[in-house]
Short mmCIF file of C-alpha atoms in Angstrom, two decimals:
data_model
loop_
_atom_site.label_atom_id
_atom_site.label_comp_id
_atom_site.label_asym_id
_atom_site.label_seq_id
_atom_site.Cartn_x
_atom_site.Cartn_y
_atom_site.Cartn_z
CA MET A 133 -7.76 -32.90 233.85
CA ALA A 134 -7.92 -35.77 235.64
CA GLY A 135 -4.32 -36.99 237.41
CA SER A 136 -2.97 -33.56 236.10
CA GLY A 137 -0.21 -34.18 238.75
CA ARG A 138 -0.48 -30.62 240.37
CA LYS A 139 0.72 -30.31 243.79
CA SER A 140 -1.04 -28.27 246.65
CA ALA A 141 1.04 -26.54 249.14
CA GLY A 142 3.03 -29.27 250.90
CA HIS A 143 1.02 -32.20 249.60
CA PRO A 144 2.22 -34.49 247.01
CA ALA A 145 -0.14 -35.01 244.14
CA LYS A 146 -1.99 -38.23 244.00
CA PRO A 147 -4.00 -39.87 241.56
CA LEU A 148 -7.63 -39.12 241.97
CA ASP A 149 -8.62 -42.68 242.40
CA GLN A 150 -6.77 -42.88 245.45
CA PHE A 151 -8.71 -40.06 246.94
CA MET A 152 -12.11 -41.59 246.50
CA PRO A 153 -13.10 -45.15 245.21
CA SER A 154 -15.34 -45.38 242.46
CA ILE A 155 -19.19 -45.27 243.68
CA THR A 156 -21.19 -48.37 242.90
CA ARG A 157 -24.66 -49.24 242.19
CA GLU A 158 -24.81 -51.47 245.05
CA GLU A 159 -23.47 -48.30 246.98
CA VAL A 160 -26.25 -46.34 245.88
CA ALA A 161 -28.74 -48.66 246.65
CA HIS A 162 -27.59 -49.26 249.90
CA LEU A 163 -27.41 -45.18 250.59
CA ALA A 164 -30.89 -44.85 249.12
CA ARG A 165 -32.21 -47.71 251.40
CA LEU A 166 -30.55 -45.87 254.42
CA ALA A 167 -32.24 -42.57 253.37
CA ARG A 168 -35.38 -44.26 252.76
CA ILE A 169 -35.56 -43.28 249.43
CA GLU A 170 -37.13 -45.85 246.80
CA LEU A 171 -35.12 -46.04 243.67
CA THR A 172 -35.73 -48.17 240.40
CA ASP A 173 -33.31 -50.00 238.89
CA ALA A 174 -33.42 -47.28 236.01
CA GLU A 175 -32.73 -44.21 238.90
CA LEU A 176 -29.85 -46.45 240.21
CA ASP A 177 -28.20 -46.98 236.78
CA HIS A 178 -28.69 -43.37 236.06
CA LEU A 179 -27.32 -41.84 239.80
CA ALA A 180 -24.46 -44.13 239.75
CA PRO A 181 -22.24 -42.52 237.34
CA GLN A 182 -23.40 -38.98 238.43
CA LEU A 183 -22.38 -39.53 242.11
CA ASP A 184 -19.19 -41.37 240.85
CA GLN A 185 -18.29 -37.87 238.79
CA ILE A 186 -19.39 -35.60 241.78
CA ILE A 187 -16.68 -37.77 243.94
CA THR A 188 -14.27 -37.28 241.42
CA LEU A 189 -14.61 -33.64 240.86
CA VAL A 190 -14.54 -33.02 245.02
CA GLY A 191 -11.15 -35.20 244.88
CA GLN A 192 -9.83 -32.66 242.11
CA VAL A 193 -11.08 -29.55 244.16
CA SER A 194 -9.27 -31.34 247.61
CA GLN A 195 -6.17 -32.13 244.98
CA VAL A 196 -5.72 -28.04 244.21
CA ALA A 197 -7.03 -26.62 247.51
CA ALA A 198 -3.72 -25.18 249.47
CA ASP A 199 -2.57 -24.80 252.67
CA ASP A 200 -1.81 -21.05 252.54
CA ILE A 201 -5.15 -20.15 250.84
CA PRO A 202 -7.66 -19.13 253.43
CA PRO A 203 -11.24 -20.75 253.16
CA THR A 204 -13.63 -18.18 251.48
CA SER A 205 -17.25 -18.31 250.74
CA HIS A 206 -16.63 -15.42 248.06
CA ALA A 207 -14.75 -14.47 245.66
CA LEU A 208 -14.25 -11.21 246.27
CA PRO A 209 -14.34 -9.50 249.92
CA LEU A 210 -17.79 -8.40 251.02
CA THR A 211 -18.64 -5.97 253.28
CA ASN A 212 -21.92 -5.07 255.13
CA VAL A 213 -22.92 -1.63 253.92
CA MET A 214 -25.27 -0.46 257.38
CA ARG A 215 -26.40 2.92 257.97
CA GLU A 216 -26.64 4.56 261.22
CA ASP A 217 -29.97 3.74 262.97
CA VAL A 218 -31.94 6.84 263.44
CA ASN A 219 -35.37 7.43 264.71
CA VAL A 220 -37.36 9.14 262.30
CA PRO A 221 -41.29 10.24 262.83
CA CYS A 222 -43.75 7.45 261.30
CA LEU A 223 -47.51 7.34 260.73
CA THR A 224 -50.08 7.74 263.17
CA PRO A 225 -52.42 5.00 263.39
CA GLU A 226 -55.13 7.15 261.78
CA GLN A 227 -52.72 8.22 259.11
CA ALA A 228 -51.86 4.47 258.32
CA LEU A 229 -55.35 3.62 258.58
CA SER A 230 -56.60 6.69 256.38
CA GLY A 231 -57.04 4.71 253.13
CA ALA A 232 -58.22 1.43 254.45
CA PRO A 233 -61.78 0.17 253.59
CA ALA A 234 -62.55 -0.84 256.93
CA ALA A 235 -60.64 -0.90 260.51
CA GLU A 236 -61.36 -2.31 263.66
CA GLU A 237 -59.50 -1.01 267.29
CA GLN A 238 -56.78 0.67 265.30
CA ARG A 239 -56.00 -2.51 262.90
CA PHE A 240 -57.01 -3.37 259.39
CA ARG A 241 -60.50 -5.05 259.17
CA VAL A 242 -60.42 -7.81 256.56
CA PRO A 243 -62.56 -10.75 255.73
CA ARG A 244 -62.58 -14.10 257.71
CA ILE A 245 -61.06 -16.72 255.62
CA LEU A 246 -60.48 -19.36 258.14
CA GLU A 247 -62.69 -20.82 260.47
CA GLU A 248 -62.31 -20.82 264.37
CA ASP A 249 -62.58 -24.66 266.01
#
């Protein structure tokens, strides 16, 4: 599919290598140093082709994006279903604490797990 020649609305098709150049092992090493991430030679050898593939795929997405298609976060439109906020009676403190093994000052009493300083 690379270089398929598809055109987006109003933009001539470009080969993918014109969108983003390949990322090199040295560039990955430089980015890792900037991010203060220590990578081994094996990790650099493993990550460079993966990052290059990601950049290529982003270029493909950019190539087919059309100006007449609005950006979306979901394929289907989403609508929040909200109910009307209605006050309803709730439990009294006594009712809420009635099944508790221990209560104190209208609160559940639980064993202390942290020491105070």
